[in-house]
Amino acid sequence: MDPFRKIIHCDCDCFFAAIEMRDAPELRLRPIAVGGDPARRGVIATCNYEARRFGVRSAMPSSQALTRCPSLLILPPRMAVYREVSQRILALFRDYTELVEPLSLDEAYLDVSASRACQGSATRIAEEIRQRVRDEVGITLSAGVAPNKFLAKVSSDWNKPDGLWVVRPEVVESFVAALPVERLPGVGPATLSRLQALGVARCEQLRQVDQVQLVQAFGRFGNRLHQLCRGVDDRPVRVTRRRKSLGVEHTYAEDLSDLPACLARLPGLLEELARRLEKLDGSYRVSGLLLKMKFSNFVQTTVEQAGTAPSLALSEALCRDAYARGGRPVRLLGLAVRLQDSGGGNLAQLSLFGPEA
Ligand code: TTP
Ligand code: MG
């Protein structure tokens, strides 16, 4: 493994809230959050840094957030817009390297070891990315530059919000020594309290613990701890395998006896499909809908409509076509979308049958 890889971890600041402030600048001066209705047991997805001063946090019940910050404005999420912004940012990353690993809508690892942009300076690439996201997208992004993923991720948090932190190979040893062990990936509350019981709070103390003892206490993760506390992390940046389609299907306990029985199942299937699509990162675009039907005699058929957005009307039309091919009870129904690279295109189609529809 090359000891001098150049990894950048990029993470947008208060992503959903930043987009809301971009689109309504008067919101910048007040505490805002994006989340669910407090009257309907909603939770906070995220909030701006102004709201964080009051102790508002992601995943907190909206009602509790309002108790902490009575002037908090809670906006409903606009997922289609956030996805579109996410795609633009991913496309911008790919101007510097093909080795981009998205972790969520607002976060990705980039391996720029072989990039010739900015004379090969990872620090200058990170600065340029931050500047361009500010100018071209209108939100701020924090970045960390380091020889591996673990340190790049820690670094993007170091100067957040709107910050950059660089860990050069020659300072890895000393940087990691002072790091609290809860910063290590995989160390959650349970591992932390067991480490504390061993008298370990910082990585320099963890380095004193014998590797054999670590493996006895933590199994295979003990080996990983032994490496991490020395700043070693060989995980490559993985370009996520591109999905060509995404689908849901059901085999019913009792066959669906006729066409109306099949049609009645479509809204539920569509809703499930929409939930799965919500979880995809923003680099995909829907390019068609497929319906799969398996009859009681196990003959299976698929009908597809390319190039259109999924909708209930379309899935009903596909269902009628499919049913006409068999004309007998149905044991399985499935719906799937074809996916393509968004390439900066518009992903708003996803929301057509999402919760905002
Ligand atoms: P994060 O990057 O974890 O948070 P953030 O970008 O809002 O804030 P930070 O400046 O600390 O990076 O998550 C990115 C988005 O994902 C966030 O804007 C909203 C969404 N999200 C949720 O919907 N629920 C959650 O519990 C979290 C953590 C995030
Ligand atoms: Mg973020």
mmCIF file of C-alpha atoms and ligand atoms in Angstrom:
data_model
loop_
_atom_site.group_PDB
_atom_site.id
_atom_site.type_symbol
_atom_site.label_atom_id
_atom_site.label_comp_id
_atom_site.label_asym_id
_atom_site.label_seq_id
_atom_site.Cartn_x
_atom_site.Cartn_y
_atom_site.Cartn_z
ATOM 1 C CA MET A 1 0.000 0.000 0.000
ATOM 2 C CA ASP A 2 1.336 3.405 -0.991
ATOM 3 C CA PRO A 3 2.156 5.250 2.256
ATOM 4 C CA PHE A 4 1.599 8.572 0.563
ATOM 5 C CA ARG A 5 -1.897 8.354 -0.806
ATOM 6 C CA LYS A 6 -3.774 11.642 -1.007
ATOM 7 C CA ILE A 7 -7.322 11.288 0.278
ATOM 8 C CA ILE A 8 -9.843 14.111 0.635
ATOM 9 C CA HIS A 9 -13.001 13.734 2.707
ATOM 10 C CA CYS A 10 -15.656 16.290 1.808
ATOM 11 C CA ASP A 11 -18.683 16.974 4.014
ATOM 12 C CA CYS A 12 -21.159 19.813 3.451
ATOM 13 C CA ASP A 13 -22.033 21.955 6.443
ATOM 14 C CA CYS A 14 -25.587 21.516 7.812
ATOM 15 C CA PHE A 15 -26.500 20.286 4.344
ATOM 16 C CA PHE A 16 -30.327 20.424 4.191
ATOM 17 C CA ALA A 17 -30.403 23.633 6.260
ATOM 18 C CA ALA A 18 -27.666 25.217 4.118
ATOM 19 C CA ILE A 19 -29.780 24.705 1.009
ATOM 20 C CA GLU A 20 -32.814 26.249 2.706
ATOM 21 C CA MET A 21 -30.694 29.284 3.682
ATOM 22 C CA ARG A 22 -29.304 29.547 0.176
ATOM 23 C CA ASP A 23 -32.835 29.673 -1.235
ATOM 24 C CA ALA A 24 -34.137 32.123 1.402
ATOM 25 C CA PRO A 25 -31.173 34.208 2.649
ATOM 26 C CA GLU A 26 -33.277 35.979 5.298
ATOM 27 C CA LEU A 27 -33.195 32.654 7.195
ATOM 28 C CA ARG A 28 -29.424 32.953 7.741
ATOM 29 C CA LEU A 29 -29.815 35.161 10.770
ATOM 30 C CA ARG A 30 -32.166 32.932 12.728
ATOM 31 C CA PRO A 31 -32.137 29.372 14.056
ATOM 32 C CA ILE A 32 -33.691 27.009 11.544
ATOM 33 C CA ALA A 33 -34.048 23.269 11.185
ATOM 34 C CA VAL A 34 -35.299 20.834 8.578
ATOM 35 C CA GLY A 35 -37.493 18.110 9.972
ATOM 36 C CA GLY A 36 -40.879 16.691 10.810
ATOM 37 C CA ASP A 37 -43.899 18.295 12.384
ATOM 38 C CA PRO A 38 -43.575 18.402 16.205
ATOM 39 C CA ALA A 39 -47.318 17.713 16.508
ATOM 40 C CA ARG A 40 -46.867 14.446 14.611
ATOM 41 C CA ARG A 41 -43.843 13.111 16.511
ATOM 42 C CA GLY A 42 -41.500 14.443 13.836
ATOM 43 C CA VAL A 43 -37.721 14.526 14.305
ATOM 44 C CA ILE A 44 -35.017 16.995 13.284
ATOM 45 C CA ALA A 45 -33.043 15.957 10.188
ATOM 46 C CA THR A 46 -30.546 18.775 10.637
ATOM 47 C CA CYS A 47 -30.330 22.419 11.716
ATOM 48 C CA ASN A 48 -28.119 25.427 11.055
ATOM 49 C CA TYR A 49 -25.233 26.360 13.349
ATOM 50 C CA GLU A 50 -27.303 29.134 14.910
ATOM 51 C CA ALA A 51 -29.771 26.475 16.136
ATOM 52 C CA ARG A 52 -26.911 24.245 17.327
ATOM 53 C CA ARG A 53 -25.956 26.968 19.823
ATOM 54 C CA PHE A 54 -29.256 26.182 21.560
ATOM 55 C CA GLY A 55 -28.460 22.473 21.686
ATOM 56 C CA VAL A 56 -30.659 21.434 18.759
ATOM 57 C CA ARG A 57 -29.297 18.266 17.103
ATOM 58 C CA SER A 58 -30.042 15.782 14.292
ATOM 59 C CA ALA A 59 -32.479 12.987 15.237
ATOM 60 C CA MET A 60 -33.838 14.959 18.214
ATOM 61 C CA PRO A 61 -37.664 15.009 18.428
ATOM 62 C CA SER A 62 -38.880 18.283 16.926
ATOM 63 C CA SER A 63 -40.912 18.985 20.072
ATOM 64 C CA GLN A 64 -37.768 18.769 22.215
ATOM 65 C CA ALA A 65 -35.905 21.027 19.750
ATOM 66 C CA LEU A 66 -38.611 23.666 20.192
ATOM 67 C CA THR A 67 -38.308 23.438 23.963
ATOM 68 C CA ARG A 68 -34.578 24.120 23.697
ATOM 69 C CA CYS A 69 -35.035 26.850 21.117
ATOM 70 C CA PRO A 70 -38.557 28.341 21.086
ATOM 71 C CA SER A 71 -37.796 30.612 18.122
ATOM 72 C CA LEU A 72 -36.693 27.652 15.968
ATOM 73 C CA LEU A 73 -38.230 27.588 12.494
ATOM 74 C CA ILE A 74 -38.734 23.979 11.360
ATOM 75 C CA LEU A 75 -39.040 23.574 7.596
ATOM 76 C CA PRO A 76 -40.336 20.426 5.876
ATOM 77 C CA PRO A 77 -37.686 18.550 3.856
ATOM 78 C CA ARG A 78 -37.418 19.088 0.090
ATOM 79 C CA MET A 79 -35.635 15.856 -0.785
ATOM 80 C CA ALA A 80 -35.816 16.361 -4.555
ATOM 81 C CA VAL A 81 -33.901 19.645 -4.241
ATOM 82 C CA TYR A 82 -31.299 18.135 -1.884
ATOM 83 C CA ARG A 83 -30.724 15.272 -4.335
ATOM 84 C CA GLU A 84 -30.226 17.654 -7.186
ATOM 85 C CA VAL A 85 -27.637 19.644 -5.207
ATOM 86 C CA SER A 86 -25.942 16.382 -4.203
ATOM 87 C CA GLN A 87 -25.566 15.355 -7.857
ATOM 88 C CA ARG A 88 -24.066 18.694 -8.805
ATOM 89 C CA ILE A 89 -21.494 18.404 -6.058
ATOM 90 C CA LEU A 90 -20.635 14.801 -7.006
ATOM 91 C CA ALA A 91 -20.201 15.868 -10.638
ATOM 92 C CA LEU A 92 -17.881 18.634 -9.473
ATOM 93 C CA PHE A 93 -15.765 16.123 -7.473
ATOM 94 C CA ARG A 94 -15.405 14.018 -10.622
ATOM 95 C CA ASP A 95 -13.640 16.924 -12.328
ATOM 96 C CA TYR A 96 -10.661 16.030 -10.109
ATOM 97 C CA THR A 97 -10.744 12.226 -9.942
ATOM 98 C CA GLU A 98 -12.846 9.245 -10.975
ATOM 99 C CA LEU A 99 -12.117 7.706 -7.563
ATOM 100 C CA VAL A 100 -15.093 9.172 -5.721
ATOM 101 C CA GLU A 101 -16.869 7.188 -3.002
ATOM 102 C CA PRO A 102 -20.106 8.868 -1.892
ATOM 103 C CA LEU A 103 -21.100 8.057 1.692
ATOM 104 C CA SER A 104 -24.369 9.950 1.759
ATOM 105 C CA LEU A 105 -26.003 12.868 -0.002
ATOM 106 C CA ASP A 106 -23.476 15.378 1.350
ATOM 107 C CA GLU A 107 -20.320 13.378 2.012
ATOM 108 C CA ALA A 108 -17.681 11.598 -0.085
ATOM 109 C CA TYR A 109 -14.121 10.348 -0.146
ATOM 110 C CA LEU A 110 -11.899 11.311 -3.075
ATOM 111 C CA ASP A 111 -8.584 9.648 -3.870
ATOM 112 C CA VAL A 112 -6.579 12.319 -5.715
ATOM 113 C CA SER A 113 -3.205 10.536 -5.536
ATOM 114 C CA ALA A 114 -2.980 10.404 -9.337
ATOM 115 C CA SER A 115 -4.781 13.663 -10.063
ATOM 116 C CA ARG A 116 -2.860 16.220 -12.063
ATOM 117 C CA ALA A 117 -5.168 19.091 -11.151
ATOM 118 C CA CYS A 118 -3.584 21.931 -9.142
ATOM 119 C CA GLN A 119 -0.086 20.531 -9.870
ATOM 120 C CA GLY A 120 -1.067 17.440 -7.908
ATOM 121 C CA SER A 121 -1.484 19.332 -4.624
ATOM 122 C CA ALA A 122 -4.323 17.697 -2.682
ATOM 123 C CA THR A 123 -4.544 20.737 -0.428
ATOM 124 C CA ARG A 124 -5.051 23.046 -3.367
ATOM 125 C CA ILE A 125 -7.582 20.676 -4.924
ATOM 126 C CA ALA A 126 -9.532 20.713 -1.651
ATOM 127 C CA GLU A 127 -9.391 24.509 -1.531
ATOM 128 C CA GLU A 128 -10.579 24.750 -5.116
ATOM 129 C CA ILE A 129 -13.446 22.323 -4.485
ATOM 130 C CA ARG A 130 -14.548 24.355 -1.464
ATOM 131 C CA GLN A 131 -14.413 27.576 -3.451
ATOM 132 C CA ARG A 132 -16.334 26.115 -6.372
ATOM 133 C CA VAL A 133 -19.049 24.612 -4.162
ATOM 134 C CA ARG A 134 -19.454 28.030 -2.591
ATOM 135 C CA ASP A 135 -19.573 29.865 -5.946
ATOM 136 C CA GLU A 136 -21.402 27.353 -8.120
ATOM 137 C CA VAL A 137 -23.725 25.695 -5.609
ATOM 138 C CA GLY A 138 -24.109 28.382 -2.952
ATOM 139 C CA ILE A 139 -23.346 26.373 0.188
ATOM 140 C CA THR A 140 -20.223 25.700 2.256
ATOM 141 C CA LEU A 141 -18.264 22.457 2.425
ATOM 142 C CA SER A 142 -15.638 21.345 4.913
ATOM 143 C CA ALA A 143 -12.762 19.166 3.782
ATOM 144 C CA GLY A 144 -10.016 17.062 5.302
ATOM 145 C CA VAL A 145 -6.844 16.045 3.476
ATOM 146 C CA ALA A 146 -4.756 13.117 4.737
ATOM 147 C CA PRO A 147 -2.888 9.983 3.631
ATOM 148 C CA ASN A 148 -5.898 7.738 4.452
ATOM 149 C CA LYS A 149 -9.670 7.674 4.870
ATOM 150 C CA PHE A 150 -9.802 7.629 8.651
ATOM 151 C CA LEU A 151 -7.603 10.710 9.025
ATOM 152 C CA ALA A 152 -9.289 12.542 6.150
ATOM 153 C CA LYS A 153 -12.657 12.048 7.832
ATOM 154 C CA VAL A 154 -11.416 13.196 11.224
ATOM 155 C CA SER A 155 -9.845 16.204 9.491
ATOM 156 C CA SER A 156 -12.988 17.371 7.693
ATOM 157 C CA ASP A 157 -14.574 17.702 11.139
ATOM 158 C CA TRP A 158 -11.579 19.503 12.652
ATOM 159 C CA ASN A 159 -12.318 22.979 11.314
ATOM 160 C CA LYS A 160 -16.022 22.613 10.620
ATOM 161 C CA PRO A 161 -18.016 24.608 9.509
ATOM 162 C CA ASP A 162 -16.492 26.039 6.327
ATOM 163 C CA GLY A 163 -13.064 24.722 7.190
ATOM 164 C CA LEU A 164 -10.118 22.799 5.805
ATOM 165 C CA TRP A 165 -7.651 20.670 7.757
ATOM 166 C CA VAL A 166 -4.617 18.926 6.366
ATOM 167 C CA VAL A 167 -2.709 16.076 8.021
ATOM 168 C CA ARG A 168 0.600 15.660 6.211
ATOM 169 C CA PRO A 169 2.255 12.221 6.296
ATOM 170 C CA GLU A 170 5.060 13.479 8.554
ATOM 171 C CA VAL A 171 2.666 14.660 11.273
ATOM 172 C CA VAL A 172 0.394 11.596 11.300
ATOM 173 C CA GLU A 173 2.159 10.098 14.327
ATOM 174 C CA SER A 174 1.830 13.164 16.529
ATOM 175 C CA PHE A 175 -1.664 14.093 15.295
ATOM 176 C CA VAL A 176 -3.059 10.666 16.090
ATOM 177 C CA ALA A 177 -1.277 10.413 19.467
ATOM 178 C CA ALA A 178 -3.420 13.184 20.946
ATOM 179 C CA LEU A 179 -6.676 11.970 19.396
ATOM 180 C CA PRO A 180 -9.403 10.782 21.807
ATOM 181 C CA VAL A 181 -10.170 7.125 21.068
ATOM 182 C CA GLU A 182 -13.863 7.864 20.400
ATOM 183 C CA ARG A 183 -12.691 9.483 17.173
ATOM 184 C CA LEU A 184 -11.603 6.092 15.822
ATOM 185 C CA PRO A 185 -14.057 4.596 13.320
ATOM 186 C CA GLY A 186 -15.936 1.695 14.895
ATOM 187 C CA VAL A 187 -15.464 2.897 18.474
ATOM 188 C CA GLY A 188 -18.984 3.434 19.789
ATOM 189 C CA PRO A 189 -20.192 3.915 23.361
ATOM 190 C CA ALA A 190 -19.715 0.228 24.306
ATOM 191 C CA THR A 191 -16.116 -0.034 23.040
ATOM 192 C CA LEU A 192 -15.339 3.368 24.527
ATOM 193 C CA SER A 193 -16.367 2.382 28.034
ATOM 194 C CA ARG A 194 -14.337 -0.839 27.796
ATOM 195 C CA LEU A 195 -11.313 1.158 26.662
ATOM 196 C CA GLN A 196 -11.848 3.601 29.510
ATOM 197 C CA ALA A 197 -11.893 0.650 31.888
ATOM 198 C CA LEU A 198 -8.398 -0.166 30.579
ATOM 199 C CA GLY A 199 -7.370 3.407 31.416
ATOM 200 C CA VAL A 200 -7.277 4.412 27.751
ATOM 201 C CA ALA A 201 -8.598 7.820 26.687
ATOM 202 C CA ARG A 202 -6.240 8.871 23.898
ATOM 203 C CA CYS A 203 -4.503 7.055 21.074
ATOM 204 C CA GLU A 204 -1.071 7.413 22.668
ATOM 205 C CA GLN A 205 -2.387 5.377 25.627
ATOM 206 C CA LEU A 206 -3.966 2.838 23.308
ATOM 207 C CA ARG A 207 -0.549 2.335 21.711
ATOM 208 C CA GLN A 208 0.764 1.119 25.073
ATOM 209 C CA VAL A 209 -1.715 -1.761 25.148
ATOM 210 C CA ASP A 210 -0.279 -4.993 23.823
ATOM 211 C CA GLN A 211 -1.786 -6.194 20.522
ATOM 212 C CA VAL A 212 -2.483 -9.662 21.979
ATOM 213 C CA GLN A 213 -4.393 -8.091 24.835
ATOM 214 C CA LEU A 214 -6.394 -5.956 22.387
ATOM 215 C CA VAL A 215 -7.366 -9.030 20.375
ATOM 216 C CA GLN A 216 -8.347 -10.867 23.559
ATOM 217 C CA ALA A 217 -10.566 -7.960 24.561
ATOM 218 C CA PHE A 218 -12.032 -6.973 21.185
ATOM 219 C CA GLY A 219 -11.550 -9.909 18.810
ATOM 220 C CA ARG A 220 -10.597 -8.981 15.259
ATOM 221 C CA PHE A 221 -11.407 -5.346 15.926
ATOM 222 C CA GLY A 222 -8.440 -5.419 18.332
ATOM 223 C CA ASN A 223 -6.076 -5.700 15.351
ATOM 224 C CA ARG A 224 -7.791 -2.791 13.705
ATOM 225 C CA LEU A 225 -7.516 -0.709 16.893
ATOM 226 C CA HIS A 226 -3.812 -1.533 16.995
ATOM 227 C CA GLN A 227 -3.435 -0.055 13.494
ATOM 228 C CA LEU A 228 -5.803 2.901 13.831
ATOM 229 C CA CYS A 229 -4.172 4.296 16.965
ATOM 230 C CA ARG A 230 -0.939 4.437 14.932
ATOM 231 C CA GLY A 231 -2.648 6.283 12.112
ATOM 232 C CA VAL A 232 -2.688 3.257 9.793
ATOM 233 C CA ASP A 233 -5.770 2.676 7.616
ATOM 234 C CA ASP A 234 -5.353 0.814 4.330
ATOM 235 C CA ARG A 235 -8.985 0.888 3.179
ATOM 236 C CA PRO A 236 -9.096 1.941 -0.475
ATOM 237 C CA VAL A 237 -11.503 4.551 -1.799
ATOM 238 C CA ARG A 238 -14.103 2.375 -3.491
ATOM 239 C CA VAL A 239 -15.979 3.593 -6.490
ATOM 240 C CA THR A 240 -19.422 2.287 -5.696
ATOM 241 C CA ARG A 241 -20.650 -0.308 -8.138
ATOM 242 C CA ARG A 242 -23.221 1.420 -10.284
ATOM 243 C CA ARG A 243 -26.751 0.092 -9.999
ATOM 244 C CA LYS A 244 -28.630 -0.465 -13.226
ATOM 245 C CA SER A 245 -32.016 -0.898 -11.607
ATOM 246 C CA LEU A 246 -33.726 -0.943 -8.247
ATOM 247 C CA GLY A 247 -36.855 -2.905 -7.504
ATOM 248 C CA VAL A 248 -39.227 -4.383 -4.971
ATOM 249 C CA GLU A 249 -41.354 -7.491 -5.359
ATOM 250 C CA HIS A 250 -43.772 -9.609 -3.388
ATOM 251 C CA THR A 251 -44.823 -13.211 -3.553
ATOM 252 C CA TYR A 252 -48.285 -13.319 -2.054
ATOM 253 C CA ALA A 253 -49.386 -15.921 0.465
ATOM 254 C CA GLU A 254 -52.509 -16.391 -1.614
ATOM 255 C CA ASP A 255 -52.562 -15.774 -5.350
ATOM 256 C CA LEU A 256 -54.140 -12.498 -6.491
ATOM 257 C CA SER A 257 -57.230 -13.818 -8.221
ATOM 258 C CA ASP A 258 -57.843 -11.184 -10.925
ATOM 259 C CA LEU A 259 -56.725 -7.874 -12.441
ATOM 260 C CA PRO A 260 -58.425 -5.589 -9.845
ATOM 261 C CA ALA A 261 -56.686 -7.549 -7.081
ATOM 262 C CA CYS A 262 -53.351 -6.878 -8.805
ATOM 263 C CA LEU A 263 -54.097 -3.184 -9.330
ATOM 264 C CA ALA A 264 -54.942 -2.833 -5.646
ATOM 265 C CA ARG A 265 -51.397 -3.881 -4.728
ATOM 266 C CA LEU A 266 -49.664 -1.231 -6.824
ATOM 267 C CA PRO A 267 -49.857 1.784 -4.471
ATOM 268 C CA GLY A 268 -48.160 -0.203 -1.701
ATOM 269 C CA LEU A 269 -45.421 -1.448 -4.030
ATOM 270 C CA LEU A 270 -44.828 2.066 -5.371
ATOM 271 C CA GLU A 271 -44.523 3.445 -1.876
ATOM 272 C CA GLU A 272 -41.962 0.805 -0.965
ATOM 273 C CA LEU A 273 -40.034 1.535 -4.147
ATOM 274 C CA ALA A 274 -40.051 5.256 -3.367
ATOM 275 C CA ARG A 275 -38.602 4.549 0.084
ATOM 276 C CA ARG A 276 -35.766 2.528 -1.457
ATOM 277 C CA LEU A 277 -35.063 5.284 -3.987
ATOM 278 C CA GLU A 278 -34.852 7.904 -1.250
ATOM 279 C CA LYS A 279 -31.818 6.073 0.097
ATOM 280 C CA LEU A 280 -29.828 6.215 -3.156
ATOM 281 C CA ASP A 281 -27.190 8.886 -3.439
ATOM 282 C CA GLY A 282 -27.840 11.777 -5.787
ATOM 283 C CA SER A 283 -25.839 10.471 -8.731
ATOM 284 C CA TYR A 284 -28.682 8.476 -10.284
ATOM 285 C CA ARG A 285 -31.584 9.336 -12.512
ATOM 286 C CA VAL A 286 -34.650 7.203 -13.160
ATOM 287 C CA SER A 287 -35.008 6.278 -16.820
ATOM 288 C CA GLY A 288 -37.916 3.855 -16.919
ATOM 289 C CA LEU A 289 -40.341 1.631 -15.050
ATOM 290 C CA LEU A 290 -40.658 -2.172 -15.153
ATOM 291 C CA LEU A 291 -43.414 -4.399 -13.879
ATOM 292 C CA LYS A 292 -42.826 -8.096 -13.284
ATOM 293 C CA MET A 293 -45.668 -10.579 -12.933
ATOM 294 C CA LYS A 294 -45.501 -14.290 -12.203
ATOM 295 C CA PHE A 295 -48.671 -16.305 -12.761
ATOM 296 C CA SER A 296 -49.978 -19.271 -10.775
ATOM 297 C CA ASN A 297 -48.444 -21.593 -13.398
ATOM 298 C CA PHE A 298 -45.026 -19.994 -12.692
ATOM 299 C CA VAL A 299 -44.847 -18.360 -16.128
ATOM 300 C CA GLN A 300 -43.249 -14.973 -15.696
ATOM 301 C CA THR A 301 -43.530 -11.837 -17.786
ATOM 302 C CA THR A 302 -42.018 -8.338 -17.634
ATOM 303 C CA VAL A 303 -43.313 -5.154 -19.237
ATOM 304 C CA GLU A 304 -41.324 -1.971 -19.380
ATOM 305 C CA GLN A 305 -41.859 1.639 -20.280
ATOM 306 C CA ALA A 306 -38.628 3.509 -20.945
ATOM 307 C CA GLY A 307 -37.922 7.173 -20.613
ATOM 308 C CA THR A 308 -40.803 8.180 -18.394
ATOM 309 C CA ALA A 309 -41.168 8.982 -14.740
ATOM 310 C CA PRO A 310 -42.816 6.328 -12.579
ATOM 311 C CA SER A 311 -46.385 6.999 -11.544
ATOM 312 C CA LEU A 312 -49.413 5.075 -10.374
ATOM 313 C CA ALA A 313 -51.133 5.555 -13.732
ATOM 314 C CA LEU A 314 -48.132 4.137 -15.580
ATOM 315 C CA SER A 315 -47.775 1.139 -13.287
ATOM 316 C CA GLU A 316 -51.492 0.412 -13.734
ATOM 317 C CA ALA A 317 -51.108 0.493 -17.498
ATOM 318 C CA LEU A 318 -48.114 -1.900 -17.304
ATOM 319 C CA CYS A 319 -50.083 -4.154 -14.980
ATOM 320 C CA ARG A 320 -52.997 -4.406 -17.436
ATOM 321 C CA ASP A 321 -50.601 -5.331 -20.259
ATOM 322 C CA ALA A 322 -48.852 -7.943 -18.164
ATOM 323 C CA TYR A 323 -52.081 -9.462 -16.892
ATOM 324 C CA ALA A 324 -53.453 -9.766 -20.420
ATOM 325 C CA ARG A 325 -50.494 -12.016 -21.295
ATOM 326 C CA GLY A 326 -51.480 -14.648 -18.720
ATOM 327 C CA GLY A 327 -55.072 -14.066 -17.762
ATOM 328 C CA ARG A 328 -54.861 -16.246 -14.646
ATOM 329 C CA PRO A 329 -54.185 -15.745 -10.910
ATOM 330 C CA VAL A 330 -50.928 -14.023 -10.004
ATOM 331 C CA ARG A 331 -48.471 -15.227 -7.360
ATOM 332 C CA LEU A 332 -45.827 -12.483 -7.610
ATOM 333 C CA LEU A 333 -45.832 -8.795 -8.483
ATOM 334 C CA GLY A 334 -42.761 -6.555 -8.723
ATOM 335 C CA LEU A 335 -41.982 -2.983 -9.669
ATOM 336 C CA ALA A 336 -38.535 -1.681 -10.564
ATOM 337 C CA VAL A 337 -36.981 1.434 -12.029
ATOM 338 C CA ARG A 338 -34.142 1.555 -14.529
ATOM 339 C CA LEU A 339 -31.345 3.806 -13.338
ATOM 340 C CA GLN A 340 -28.811 5.876 -15.226
ATOM 341 C CA ASP A 341 -26.050 8.275 -14.221
ATOM 342 C CA SER A 342 -27.609 11.609 -13.551
ATOM 343 C CA GLY A 343 -24.712 13.372 -15.297
ATOM 344 C CA GLY A 344 -25.955 16.670 -13.935
ATOM 345 C CA GLY A 345 -29.490 15.963 -15.155
ATOM 346 C CA ASN A 346 -32.622 16.305 -13.161
ATOM 347 C CA LEU A 347 -33.600 13.842 -10.488
ATOM 348 C CA ALA A 348 -36.840 15.567 -9.585
ATOM 349 C CA GLN A 349 -38.677 12.639 -11.154
ATOM 350 C CA LEU A 350 -37.985 10.580 -8.055
ATOM 351 C CA SER A 351 -40.204 12.821 -6.016
ATOM 352 C CA LEU A 352 -43.144 12.355 -8.353
ATOM 353 C CA PHE A 353 -44.208 9.373 -6.389
ATOM 354 C CA GLY A 354 -42.347 10.186 -3.204
ATOM 355 C CA PRO A 355 -43.861 11.611 -0.054
ATOM 356 C CA GLU A 356 -43.984 15.099 -1.545
ATOM 357 C CA ALA A 357 -46.229 14.039 -4.429
HETATM 358 P P1 TTP B 1 -24.533 15.234 8.232
HETATM 359 O O1 TTP B 1 -23.375 15.510 7.313
HETATM 360 O O2 TTP B 1 -24.351 14.243 9.333
HETATM 361 O O3 TTP B 1 -24.972 16.600 8.945
HETATM 362 P P2 TTP B 1 -25.060 18.063 8.359
HETATM 363 O O4 TTP B 1 -24.475 18.159 6.991
HETATM 364 O O5 TTP B 1 -26.478 18.527 8.476
HETATM 365 O O6 TTP B 1 -24.211 18.895 9.404
HETATM 366 P P3 TTP B 1 -22.608 18.973 9.561
HETATM 367 O O7 TTP B 1 -22.272 20.405 9.306
HETATM 368 O O8 TTP B 1 -22.351 18.543 10.963
HETATM 369 O O9 TTP B 1 -22.012 18.042 8.534
HETATM 370 O O10 TTP B 1 -25.798 14.793 7.407
HETATM 371 C C1 TTP B 1 -26.085 15.304 6.111
HETATM 372 C C2 TTP B 1 -27.580 15.441 5.923
HETATM 373 O O11 TTP B 1 -28.243 14.206 6.151
HETATM 374 C C3 TTP B 1 -28.213 16.440 6.876
HETATM 375 O O12 TTP B 1 -28.165 17.786 6.386
HETATM 376 C C4 TTP B 1 -29.604 15.926 7.013
HETATM 377 C C5 TTP B 1 -29.506 14.435 6.805
HETATM 378 N N1 TTP B 1 -29.584 13.736 8.102
HETATM 379 C C6 TTP B 1 -30.827 13.272 8.531
HETATM 380 O O13 TTP B 1 -31.828 13.381 7.821
HETATM 381 N N2 TTP B 1 -30.899 12.672 9.764
HETATM 382 C C7 TTP B 1 -29.820 12.522 10.595
HETATM 383 O O14 TTP B 1 -29.935 11.976 11.719
HETATM 384 C C8 TTP B 1 -28.548 13.010 10.135
HETATM 385 C C9 TTP B 1 -27.320 12.872 11.015
HETATM 386 C C10 TTP B 1 -28.486 13.610 8.889
HETATM 387 MG MG MG B 2 -22.614 17.325 6.523
#
